[in-house]
PDB file of C-alpha atoms in Angstrom:
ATOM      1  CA  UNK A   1      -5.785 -13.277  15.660  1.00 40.00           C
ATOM      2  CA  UNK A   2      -4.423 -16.187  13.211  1.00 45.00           C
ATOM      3  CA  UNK A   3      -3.096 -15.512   9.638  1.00 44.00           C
ATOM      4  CA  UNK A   4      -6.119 -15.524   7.546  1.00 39.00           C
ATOM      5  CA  UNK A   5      -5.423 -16.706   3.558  1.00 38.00           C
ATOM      6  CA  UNK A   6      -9.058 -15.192   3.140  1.00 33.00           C
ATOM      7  CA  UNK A   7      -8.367 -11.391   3.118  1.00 36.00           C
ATOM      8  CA  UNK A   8     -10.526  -8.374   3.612  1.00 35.00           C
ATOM      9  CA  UNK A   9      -9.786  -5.285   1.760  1.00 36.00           C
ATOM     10  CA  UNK A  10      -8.624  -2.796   4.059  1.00 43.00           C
ATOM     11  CA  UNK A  11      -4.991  -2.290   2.930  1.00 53.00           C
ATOM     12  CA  UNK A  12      -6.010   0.268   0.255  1.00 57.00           C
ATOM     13  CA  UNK A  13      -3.036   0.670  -2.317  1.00 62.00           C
ATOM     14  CA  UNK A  14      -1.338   4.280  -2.955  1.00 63.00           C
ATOM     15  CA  UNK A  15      -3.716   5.194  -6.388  1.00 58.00           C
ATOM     16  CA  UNK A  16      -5.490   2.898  -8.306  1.00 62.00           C
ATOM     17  CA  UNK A  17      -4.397   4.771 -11.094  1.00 66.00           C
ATOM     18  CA  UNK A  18      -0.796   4.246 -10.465  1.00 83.00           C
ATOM     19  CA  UNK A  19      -1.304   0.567 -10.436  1.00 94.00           C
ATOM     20  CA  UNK A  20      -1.483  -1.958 -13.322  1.00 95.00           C
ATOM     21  CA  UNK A  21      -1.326  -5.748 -13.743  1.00 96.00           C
ATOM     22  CA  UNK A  22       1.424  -7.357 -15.659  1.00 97.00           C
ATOM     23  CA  UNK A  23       2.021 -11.003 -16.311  1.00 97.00           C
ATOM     24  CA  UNK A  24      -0.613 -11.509 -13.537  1.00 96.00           C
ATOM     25  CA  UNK A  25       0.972  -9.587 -10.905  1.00 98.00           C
ATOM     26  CA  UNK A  26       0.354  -5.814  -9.814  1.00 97.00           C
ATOM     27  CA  UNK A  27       2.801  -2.943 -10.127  1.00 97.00           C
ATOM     28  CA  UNK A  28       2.621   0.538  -9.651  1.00 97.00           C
ATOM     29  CA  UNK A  29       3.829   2.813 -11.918  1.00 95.00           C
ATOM     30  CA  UNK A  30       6.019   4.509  -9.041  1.00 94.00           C
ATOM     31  CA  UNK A  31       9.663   5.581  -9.138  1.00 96.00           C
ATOM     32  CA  UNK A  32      11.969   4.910  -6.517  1.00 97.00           C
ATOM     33  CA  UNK A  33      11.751   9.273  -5.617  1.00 97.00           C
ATOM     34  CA  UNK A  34       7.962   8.722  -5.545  1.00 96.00           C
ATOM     35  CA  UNK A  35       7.871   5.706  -3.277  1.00 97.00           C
ATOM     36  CA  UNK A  36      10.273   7.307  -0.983  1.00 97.00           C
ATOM     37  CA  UNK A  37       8.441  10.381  -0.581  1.00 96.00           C
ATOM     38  CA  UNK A  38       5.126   8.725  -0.100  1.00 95.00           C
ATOM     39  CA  UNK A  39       6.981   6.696   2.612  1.00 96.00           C
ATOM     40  CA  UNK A  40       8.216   9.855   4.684  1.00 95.00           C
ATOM     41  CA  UNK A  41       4.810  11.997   4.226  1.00 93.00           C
ATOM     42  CA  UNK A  42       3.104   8.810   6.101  1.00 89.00           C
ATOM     43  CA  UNK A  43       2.862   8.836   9.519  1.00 80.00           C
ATOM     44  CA  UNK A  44       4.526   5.599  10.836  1.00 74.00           C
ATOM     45  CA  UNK A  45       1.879   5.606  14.288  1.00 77.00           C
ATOM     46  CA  UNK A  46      -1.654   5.152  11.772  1.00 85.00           C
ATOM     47  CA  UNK A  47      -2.433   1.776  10.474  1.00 93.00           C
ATOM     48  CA  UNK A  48       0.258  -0.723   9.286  1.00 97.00           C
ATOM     49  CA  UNK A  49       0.140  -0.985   5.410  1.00 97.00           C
ATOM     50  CA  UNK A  50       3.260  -2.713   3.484  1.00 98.00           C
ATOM     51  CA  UNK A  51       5.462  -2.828   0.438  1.00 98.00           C
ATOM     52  CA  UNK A  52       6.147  -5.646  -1.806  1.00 98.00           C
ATOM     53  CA  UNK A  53       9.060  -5.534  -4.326  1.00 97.00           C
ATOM     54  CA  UNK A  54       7.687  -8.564  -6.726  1.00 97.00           C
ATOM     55  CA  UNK A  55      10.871 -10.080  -9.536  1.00 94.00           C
ATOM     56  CA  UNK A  56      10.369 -12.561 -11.678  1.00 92.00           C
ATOM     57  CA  UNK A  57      11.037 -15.381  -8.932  1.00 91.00           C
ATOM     58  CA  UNK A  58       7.689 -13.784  -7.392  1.00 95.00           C
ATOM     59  CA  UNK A  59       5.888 -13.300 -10.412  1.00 97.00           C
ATOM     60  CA  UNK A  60       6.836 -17.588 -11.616  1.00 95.00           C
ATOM     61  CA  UNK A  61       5.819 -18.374  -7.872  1.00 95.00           C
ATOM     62  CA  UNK A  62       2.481 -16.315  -8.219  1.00 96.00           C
ATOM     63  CA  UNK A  63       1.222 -17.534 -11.625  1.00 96.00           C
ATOM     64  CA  UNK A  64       1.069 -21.371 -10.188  1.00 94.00           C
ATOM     65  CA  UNK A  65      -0.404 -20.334  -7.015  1.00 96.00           C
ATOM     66  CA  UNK A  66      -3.039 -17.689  -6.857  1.00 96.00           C
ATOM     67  CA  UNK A  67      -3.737 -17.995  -3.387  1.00 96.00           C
ATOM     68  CA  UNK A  68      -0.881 -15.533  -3.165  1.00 97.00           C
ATOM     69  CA  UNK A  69      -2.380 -12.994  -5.401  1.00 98.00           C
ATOM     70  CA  UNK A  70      -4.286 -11.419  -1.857  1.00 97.00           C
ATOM     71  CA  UNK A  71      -0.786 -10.614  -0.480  1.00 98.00           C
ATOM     72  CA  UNK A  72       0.220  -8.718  -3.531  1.00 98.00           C
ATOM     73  CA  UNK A  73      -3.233  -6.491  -4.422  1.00 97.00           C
ATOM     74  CA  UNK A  74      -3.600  -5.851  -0.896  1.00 97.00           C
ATOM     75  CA  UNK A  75       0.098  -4.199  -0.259  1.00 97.00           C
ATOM     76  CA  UNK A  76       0.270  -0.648  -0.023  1.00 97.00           C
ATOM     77  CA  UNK A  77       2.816  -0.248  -2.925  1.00 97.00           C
ATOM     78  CA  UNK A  78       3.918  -3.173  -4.935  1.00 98.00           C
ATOM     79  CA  UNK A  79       7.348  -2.279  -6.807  1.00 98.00           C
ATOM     80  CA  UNK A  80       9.098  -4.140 -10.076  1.00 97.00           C
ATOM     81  CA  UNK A  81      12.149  -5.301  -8.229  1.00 95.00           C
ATOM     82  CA  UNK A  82      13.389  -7.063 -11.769  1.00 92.00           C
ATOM     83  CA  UNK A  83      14.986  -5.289 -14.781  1.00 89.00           C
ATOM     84  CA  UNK A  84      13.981  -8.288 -17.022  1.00 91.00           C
ATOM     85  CA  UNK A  85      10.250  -7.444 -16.162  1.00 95.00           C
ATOM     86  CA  UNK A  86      10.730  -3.792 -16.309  1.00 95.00           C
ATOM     87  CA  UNK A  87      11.798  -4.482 -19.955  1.00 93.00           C
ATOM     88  CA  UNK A  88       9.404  -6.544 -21.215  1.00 95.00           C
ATOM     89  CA  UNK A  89       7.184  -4.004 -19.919  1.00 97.00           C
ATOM     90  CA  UNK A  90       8.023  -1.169 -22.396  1.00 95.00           C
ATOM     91  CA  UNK A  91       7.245  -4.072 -25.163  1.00 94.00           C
ATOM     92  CA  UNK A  92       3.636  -3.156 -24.045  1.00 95.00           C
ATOM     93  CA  UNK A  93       4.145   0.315 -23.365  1.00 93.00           C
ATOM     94  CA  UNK A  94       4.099   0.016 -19.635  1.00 94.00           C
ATOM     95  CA  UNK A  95       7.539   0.793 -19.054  1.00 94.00           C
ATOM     96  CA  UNK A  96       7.324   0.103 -15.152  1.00 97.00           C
ATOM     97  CA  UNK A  97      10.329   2.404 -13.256  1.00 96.00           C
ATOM     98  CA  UNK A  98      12.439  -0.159 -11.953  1.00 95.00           C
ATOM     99  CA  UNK A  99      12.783   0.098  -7.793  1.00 96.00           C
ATOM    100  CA  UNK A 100      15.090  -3.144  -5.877  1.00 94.00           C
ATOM    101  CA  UNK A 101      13.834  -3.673  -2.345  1.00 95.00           C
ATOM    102  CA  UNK A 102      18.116  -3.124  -1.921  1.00 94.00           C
ATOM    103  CA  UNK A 103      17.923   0.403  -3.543  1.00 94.00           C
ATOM    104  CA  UNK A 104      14.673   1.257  -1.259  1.00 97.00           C
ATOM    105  CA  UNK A 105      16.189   0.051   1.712  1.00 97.00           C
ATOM    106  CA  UNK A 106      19.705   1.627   1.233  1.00 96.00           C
ATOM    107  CA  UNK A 107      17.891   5.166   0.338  1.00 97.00           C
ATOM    108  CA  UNK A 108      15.287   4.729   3.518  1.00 98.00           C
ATOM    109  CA  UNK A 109      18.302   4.320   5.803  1.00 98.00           C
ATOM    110  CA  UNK A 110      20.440   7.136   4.189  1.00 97.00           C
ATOM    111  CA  UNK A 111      17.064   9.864   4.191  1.00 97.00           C
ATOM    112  CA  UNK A 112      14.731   9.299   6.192  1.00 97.00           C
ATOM    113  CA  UNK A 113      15.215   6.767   8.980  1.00 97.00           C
ATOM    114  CA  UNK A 114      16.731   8.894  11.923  1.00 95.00           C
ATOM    115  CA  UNK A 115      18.792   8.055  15.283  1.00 97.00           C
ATOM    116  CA  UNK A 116      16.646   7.036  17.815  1.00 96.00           C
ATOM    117  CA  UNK A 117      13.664   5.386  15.345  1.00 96.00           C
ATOM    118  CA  UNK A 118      12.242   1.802  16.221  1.00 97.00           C
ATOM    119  CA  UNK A 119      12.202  -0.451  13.509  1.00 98.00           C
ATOM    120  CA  UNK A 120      11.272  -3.708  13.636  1.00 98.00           C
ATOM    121  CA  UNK A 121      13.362  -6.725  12.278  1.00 98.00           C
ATOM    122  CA  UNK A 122      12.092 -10.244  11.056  1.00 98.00           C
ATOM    123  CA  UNK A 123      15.373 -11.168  10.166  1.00 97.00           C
ATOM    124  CA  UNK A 124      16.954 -14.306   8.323  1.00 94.00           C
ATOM    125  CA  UNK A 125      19.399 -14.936  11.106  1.00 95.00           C
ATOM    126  CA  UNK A 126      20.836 -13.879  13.560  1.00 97.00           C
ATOM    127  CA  UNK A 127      23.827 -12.410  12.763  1.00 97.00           C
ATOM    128  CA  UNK A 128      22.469  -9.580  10.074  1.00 97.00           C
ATOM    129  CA  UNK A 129      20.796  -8.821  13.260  1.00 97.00           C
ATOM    130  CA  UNK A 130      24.107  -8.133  14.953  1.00 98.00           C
ATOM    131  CA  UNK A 131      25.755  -6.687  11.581  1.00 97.00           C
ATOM    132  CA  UNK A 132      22.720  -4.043  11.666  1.00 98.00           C
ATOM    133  CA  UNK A 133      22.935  -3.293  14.857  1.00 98.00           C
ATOM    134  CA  UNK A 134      26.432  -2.693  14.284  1.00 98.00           C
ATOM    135  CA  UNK A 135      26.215  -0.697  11.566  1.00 97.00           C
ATOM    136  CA  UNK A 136      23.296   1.178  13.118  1.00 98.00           C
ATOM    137  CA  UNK A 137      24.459   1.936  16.848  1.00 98.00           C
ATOM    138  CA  UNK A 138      21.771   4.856  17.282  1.00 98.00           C
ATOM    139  CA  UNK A 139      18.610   3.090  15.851  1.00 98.00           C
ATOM    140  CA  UNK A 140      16.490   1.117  18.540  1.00 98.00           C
ATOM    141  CA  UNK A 141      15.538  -2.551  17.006  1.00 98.00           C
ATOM    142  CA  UNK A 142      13.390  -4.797  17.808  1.00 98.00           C
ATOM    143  CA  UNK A 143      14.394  -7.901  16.261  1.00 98.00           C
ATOM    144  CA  UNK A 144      12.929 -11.718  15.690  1.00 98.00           C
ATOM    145  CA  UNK A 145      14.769 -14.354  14.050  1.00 97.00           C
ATOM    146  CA  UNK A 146      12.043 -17.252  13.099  1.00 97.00           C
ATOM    147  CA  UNK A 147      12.795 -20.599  12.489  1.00 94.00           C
ATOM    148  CA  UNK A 148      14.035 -22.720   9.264  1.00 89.00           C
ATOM    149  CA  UNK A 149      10.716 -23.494   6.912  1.00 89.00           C
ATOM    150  CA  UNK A 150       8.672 -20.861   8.778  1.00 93.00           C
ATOM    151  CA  UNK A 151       6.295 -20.982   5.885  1.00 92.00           C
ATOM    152  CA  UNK A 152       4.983 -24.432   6.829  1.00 92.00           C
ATOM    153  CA  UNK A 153       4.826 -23.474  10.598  1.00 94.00           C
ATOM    154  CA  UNK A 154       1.866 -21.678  11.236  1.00 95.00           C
ATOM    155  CA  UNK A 155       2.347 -21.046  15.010  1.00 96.00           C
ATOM    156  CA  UNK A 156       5.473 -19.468  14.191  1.00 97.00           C
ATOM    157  CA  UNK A 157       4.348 -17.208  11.379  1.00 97.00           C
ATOM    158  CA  UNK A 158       1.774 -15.608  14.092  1.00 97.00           C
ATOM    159  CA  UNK A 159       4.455 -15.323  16.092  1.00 98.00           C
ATOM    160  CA  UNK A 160       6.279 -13.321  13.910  1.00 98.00           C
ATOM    161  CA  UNK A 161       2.942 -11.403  13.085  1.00 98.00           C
ATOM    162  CA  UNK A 162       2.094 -10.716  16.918  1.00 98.00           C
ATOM    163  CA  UNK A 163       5.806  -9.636  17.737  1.00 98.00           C
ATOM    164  CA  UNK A 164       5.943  -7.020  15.038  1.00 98.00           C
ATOM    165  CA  UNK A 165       2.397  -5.746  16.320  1.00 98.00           C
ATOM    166  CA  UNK A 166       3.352  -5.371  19.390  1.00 97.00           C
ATOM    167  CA  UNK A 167       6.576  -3.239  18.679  1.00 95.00           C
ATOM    168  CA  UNK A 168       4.251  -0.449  17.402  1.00 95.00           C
ATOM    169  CA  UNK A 169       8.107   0.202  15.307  1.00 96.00           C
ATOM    170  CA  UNK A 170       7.955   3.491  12.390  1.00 95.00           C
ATOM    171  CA  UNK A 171       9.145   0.650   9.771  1.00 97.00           C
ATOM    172  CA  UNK A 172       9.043  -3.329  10.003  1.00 98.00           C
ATOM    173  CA  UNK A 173      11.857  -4.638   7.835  1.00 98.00           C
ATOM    174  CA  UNK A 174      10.736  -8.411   7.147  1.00 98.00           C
ATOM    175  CA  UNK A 175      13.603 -10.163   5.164  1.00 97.00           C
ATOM    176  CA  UNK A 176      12.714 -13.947   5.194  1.00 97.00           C
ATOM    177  CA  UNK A 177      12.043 -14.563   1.880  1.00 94.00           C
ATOM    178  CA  UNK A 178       8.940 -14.971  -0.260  1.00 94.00           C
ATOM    179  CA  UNK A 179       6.335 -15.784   0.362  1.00 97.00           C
ATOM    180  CA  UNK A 180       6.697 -15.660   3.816  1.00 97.00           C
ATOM    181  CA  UNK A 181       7.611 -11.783   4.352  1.00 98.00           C
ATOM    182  CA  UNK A 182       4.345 -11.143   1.924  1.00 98.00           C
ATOM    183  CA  UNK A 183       2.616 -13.674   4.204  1.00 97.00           C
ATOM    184  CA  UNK A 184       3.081 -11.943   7.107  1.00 98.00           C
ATOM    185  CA  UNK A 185       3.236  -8.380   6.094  1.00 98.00           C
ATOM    186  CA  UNK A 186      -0.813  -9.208   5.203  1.00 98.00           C
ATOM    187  CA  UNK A 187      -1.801 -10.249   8.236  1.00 97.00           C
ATOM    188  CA  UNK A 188      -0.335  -7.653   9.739  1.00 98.00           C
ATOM    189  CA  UNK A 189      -2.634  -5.202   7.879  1.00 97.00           C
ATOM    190  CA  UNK A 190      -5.519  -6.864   8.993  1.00 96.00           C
ATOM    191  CA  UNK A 191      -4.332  -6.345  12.815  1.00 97.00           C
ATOM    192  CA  UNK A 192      -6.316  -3.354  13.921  1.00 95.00           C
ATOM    193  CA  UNK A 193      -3.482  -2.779  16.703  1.00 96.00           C
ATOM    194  CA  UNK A 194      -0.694  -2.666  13.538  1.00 97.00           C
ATOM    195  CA  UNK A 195       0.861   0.400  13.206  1.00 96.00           C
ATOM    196  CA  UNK A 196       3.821   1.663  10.570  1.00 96.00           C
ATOM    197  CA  UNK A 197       4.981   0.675   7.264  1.00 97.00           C
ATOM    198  CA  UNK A 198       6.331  -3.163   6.411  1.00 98.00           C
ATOM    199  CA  UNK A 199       8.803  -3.596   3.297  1.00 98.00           C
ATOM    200  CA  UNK A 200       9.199  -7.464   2.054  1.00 98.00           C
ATOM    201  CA  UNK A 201      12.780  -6.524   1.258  1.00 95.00           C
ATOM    202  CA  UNK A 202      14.226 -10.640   0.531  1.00 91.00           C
ATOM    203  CA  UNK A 203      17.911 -10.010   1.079  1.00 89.00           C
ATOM    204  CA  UNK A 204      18.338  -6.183   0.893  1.00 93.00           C
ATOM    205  CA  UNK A 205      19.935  -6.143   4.401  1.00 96.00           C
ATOM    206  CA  UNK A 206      22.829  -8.333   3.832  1.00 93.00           C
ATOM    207  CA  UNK A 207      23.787  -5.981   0.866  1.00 90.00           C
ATOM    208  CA  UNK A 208      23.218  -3.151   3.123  1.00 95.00           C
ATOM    209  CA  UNK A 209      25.578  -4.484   6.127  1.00 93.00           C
ATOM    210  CA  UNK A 210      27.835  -6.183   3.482  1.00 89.00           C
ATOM    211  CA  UNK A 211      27.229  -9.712   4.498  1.00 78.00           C
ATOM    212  CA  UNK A 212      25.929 -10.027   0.432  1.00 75.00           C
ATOM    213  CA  UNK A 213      28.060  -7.744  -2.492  1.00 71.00           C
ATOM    214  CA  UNK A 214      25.935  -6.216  -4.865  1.00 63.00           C
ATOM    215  CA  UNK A 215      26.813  -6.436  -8.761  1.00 58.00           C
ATOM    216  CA  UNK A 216      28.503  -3.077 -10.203  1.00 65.00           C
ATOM    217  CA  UNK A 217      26.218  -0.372 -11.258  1.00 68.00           C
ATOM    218  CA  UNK A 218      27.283  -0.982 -14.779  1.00 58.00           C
ATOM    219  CA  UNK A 219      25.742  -4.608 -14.665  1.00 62.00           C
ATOM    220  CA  UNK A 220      22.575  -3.392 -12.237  1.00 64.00           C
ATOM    221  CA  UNK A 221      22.230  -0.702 -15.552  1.00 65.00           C
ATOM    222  CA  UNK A 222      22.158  -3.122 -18.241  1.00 63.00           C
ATOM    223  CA  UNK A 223      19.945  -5.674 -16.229  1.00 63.00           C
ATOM    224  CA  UNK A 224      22.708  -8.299 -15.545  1.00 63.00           C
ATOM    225  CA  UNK A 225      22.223  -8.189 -11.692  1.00 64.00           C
ATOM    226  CA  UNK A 226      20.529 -11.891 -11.636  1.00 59.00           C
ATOM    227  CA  UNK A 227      24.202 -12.745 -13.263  1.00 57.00           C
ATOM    228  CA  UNK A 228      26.082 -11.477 -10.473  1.00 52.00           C
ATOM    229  CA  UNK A 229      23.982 -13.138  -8.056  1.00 58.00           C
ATOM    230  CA  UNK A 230      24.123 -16.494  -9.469  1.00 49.00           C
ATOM    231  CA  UNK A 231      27.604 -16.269  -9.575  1.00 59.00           C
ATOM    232  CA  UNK A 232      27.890 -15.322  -6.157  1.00 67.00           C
ATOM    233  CA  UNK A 233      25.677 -18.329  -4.897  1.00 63.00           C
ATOM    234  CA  UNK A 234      25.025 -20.400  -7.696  1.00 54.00           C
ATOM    235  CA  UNK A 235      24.212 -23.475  -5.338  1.00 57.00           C
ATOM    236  CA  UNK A 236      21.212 -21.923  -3.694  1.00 58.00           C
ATOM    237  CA  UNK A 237      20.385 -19.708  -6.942  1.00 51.00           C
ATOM    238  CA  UNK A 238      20.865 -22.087 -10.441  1.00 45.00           C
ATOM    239  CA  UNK A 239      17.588 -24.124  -9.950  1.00 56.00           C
ATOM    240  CA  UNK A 240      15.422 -20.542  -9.319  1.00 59.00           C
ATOM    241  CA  UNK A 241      17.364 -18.636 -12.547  1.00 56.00           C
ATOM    242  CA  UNK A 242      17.274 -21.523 -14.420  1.00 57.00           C
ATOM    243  CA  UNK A 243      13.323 -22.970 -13.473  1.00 62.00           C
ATOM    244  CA  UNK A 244      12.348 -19.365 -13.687  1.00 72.00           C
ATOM    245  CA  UNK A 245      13.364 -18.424 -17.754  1.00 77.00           C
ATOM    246  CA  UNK A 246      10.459 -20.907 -19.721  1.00 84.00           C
ATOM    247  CA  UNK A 247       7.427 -19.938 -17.287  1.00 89.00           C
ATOM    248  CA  UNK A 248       8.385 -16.193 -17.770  1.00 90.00           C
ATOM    249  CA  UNK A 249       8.412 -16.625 -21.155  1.00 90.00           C
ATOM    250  CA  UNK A 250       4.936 -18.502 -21.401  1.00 93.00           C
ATOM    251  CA  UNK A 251       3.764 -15.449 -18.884  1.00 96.00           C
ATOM    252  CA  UNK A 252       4.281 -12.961 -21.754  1.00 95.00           C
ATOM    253  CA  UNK A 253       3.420 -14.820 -24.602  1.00 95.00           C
ATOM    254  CA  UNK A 254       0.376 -15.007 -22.739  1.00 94.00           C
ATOM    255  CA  UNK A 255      -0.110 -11.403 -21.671  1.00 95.00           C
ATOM    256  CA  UNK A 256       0.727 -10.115 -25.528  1.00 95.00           C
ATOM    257  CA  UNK A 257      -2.225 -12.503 -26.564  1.00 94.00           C
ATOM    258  CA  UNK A 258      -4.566 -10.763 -23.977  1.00 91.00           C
ATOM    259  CA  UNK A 259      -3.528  -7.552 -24.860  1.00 90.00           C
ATOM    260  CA  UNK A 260      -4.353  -8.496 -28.344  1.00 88.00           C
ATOM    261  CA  UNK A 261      -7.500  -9.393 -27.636  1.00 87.00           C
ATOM    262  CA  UNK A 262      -8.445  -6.483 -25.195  1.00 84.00           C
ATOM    263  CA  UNK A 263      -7.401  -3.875 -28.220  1.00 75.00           C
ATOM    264  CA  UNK A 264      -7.775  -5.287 -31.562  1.00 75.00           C
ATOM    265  CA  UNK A 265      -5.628  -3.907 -34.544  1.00 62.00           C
TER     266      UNK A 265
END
């Protein structure tokens, strides 16, 4: 079955109550003890439904290319991975409960992934493959490692999307990047023979093997994350920090004027 860009609605979201759009993305209004709950009532064999953990890299990418909205409304739960967004949103009284795809991932593999689960990895390279397999002797992966620019290379995007349906894994960890992991985590909902829950996690399991350092929890508390990061790899990270700052800005000028006009002083 090829990636379709075209979706059906069959990936029903946790509550439509829980979910609200903010500078033209969805979130839901779900803490990190929520989401992981909700993830270990669900039974991993029934239909494959995913997580998306949208920052402001995602939200910049989204507002300039809508045909990417499908793989956002569709997920399952769709989770402010960004402080700077989760602030803003408490301008509007929102205040969205901020949950990093590196928090969710650490907390699934401390609580409530077990020895002897399958889990599926779509994996950057090769060697976090190795590094988790290290660190996790007693879990049984199934990992693929897809090529360079797998975004423009359709056959090997359904590759990744027929190898993770096959697996039939309890979670499928896809950590290639967005759009990509979004990309593929939707057609994988709309595989009837999908089963288990997918988490677009970007580069969560490099900080969880070590292969990435996280900031300190003082600078994750007060938001300055994005700093540490750059720092770390400012060559691959400048131009997406720095390209990022003017269209999130426009994005909420625009979504206070909206609100404005939705409910009138």
């Amino acid at each position: 079955m090829p990636i379709l860009d075209s979706p059906l609605a069959r990936n029903v979201p946790v509550s439509r109550r829980n979910r609200h759009y903010f500078l033209g993305a969805p979130f839901d209004n779900i803490g990190q003890d929520a989401a992981v709950r909700l993830v270990t009532d669900s039974d991993g064999s029934t239909k494959f439904r995913y997580i998306v953990t949208p920052n402001v890299d995602h939200v910049v990418r989204l507002s300039g290319n809508r045909k990417l909205a499908p793989y956002y409304d569709e997920a399952w739960m769709s989770l402010c991975d960004s402080k700077p967004i989760s602030t803003l949103s408490r301008a509007v009284s929102l205040g969205l409960p901020l949950v990093t795809g590196s928090d969710l991932t650490a907390r699934l593999f401390k609580t409530v992934i077990k020895d002897g689960d399958l889990i599926t990895l779509i994996a950057a390279n090769a060697q976090i493959v190795r590094d988790m397999e290290s660190a996790y002797p007693a879990i049984r992966f199934r990992s693929m490692v897809p090529p360079s620019g797998v975004l423009h290379h359709p056959h090997a995007l359904q590759a990744c999307v027929d190898f993770a349906a096959a697996e039939k894994a309890r979670f499928v960890f896809i950590a290639i990047g967005a759009p990509q992991s979004e990309k593929i985590a939707h057609a994988l909902s709309q595989r009837p023979d999908a089963c288990g829950i997918g988490l677009c996690i970007g580069a969560s399991l490099e900080f969880l093997v070590g292969a990435q350092k996280r900031a300190p929890l003082w600078m994750r508390h007060v938001g300055m994350e994005w700093a540490h990061r750059l720092a770390s790899d400012p060559k691959r990270l400048w131009r997406r920090y720095a390209f990022a700052v003017a269209p999130l800005a426009q994005l909420f000028v625009k979504e206070l004027v909206s609100r404005a006009r939705k409910h009138p002083s």
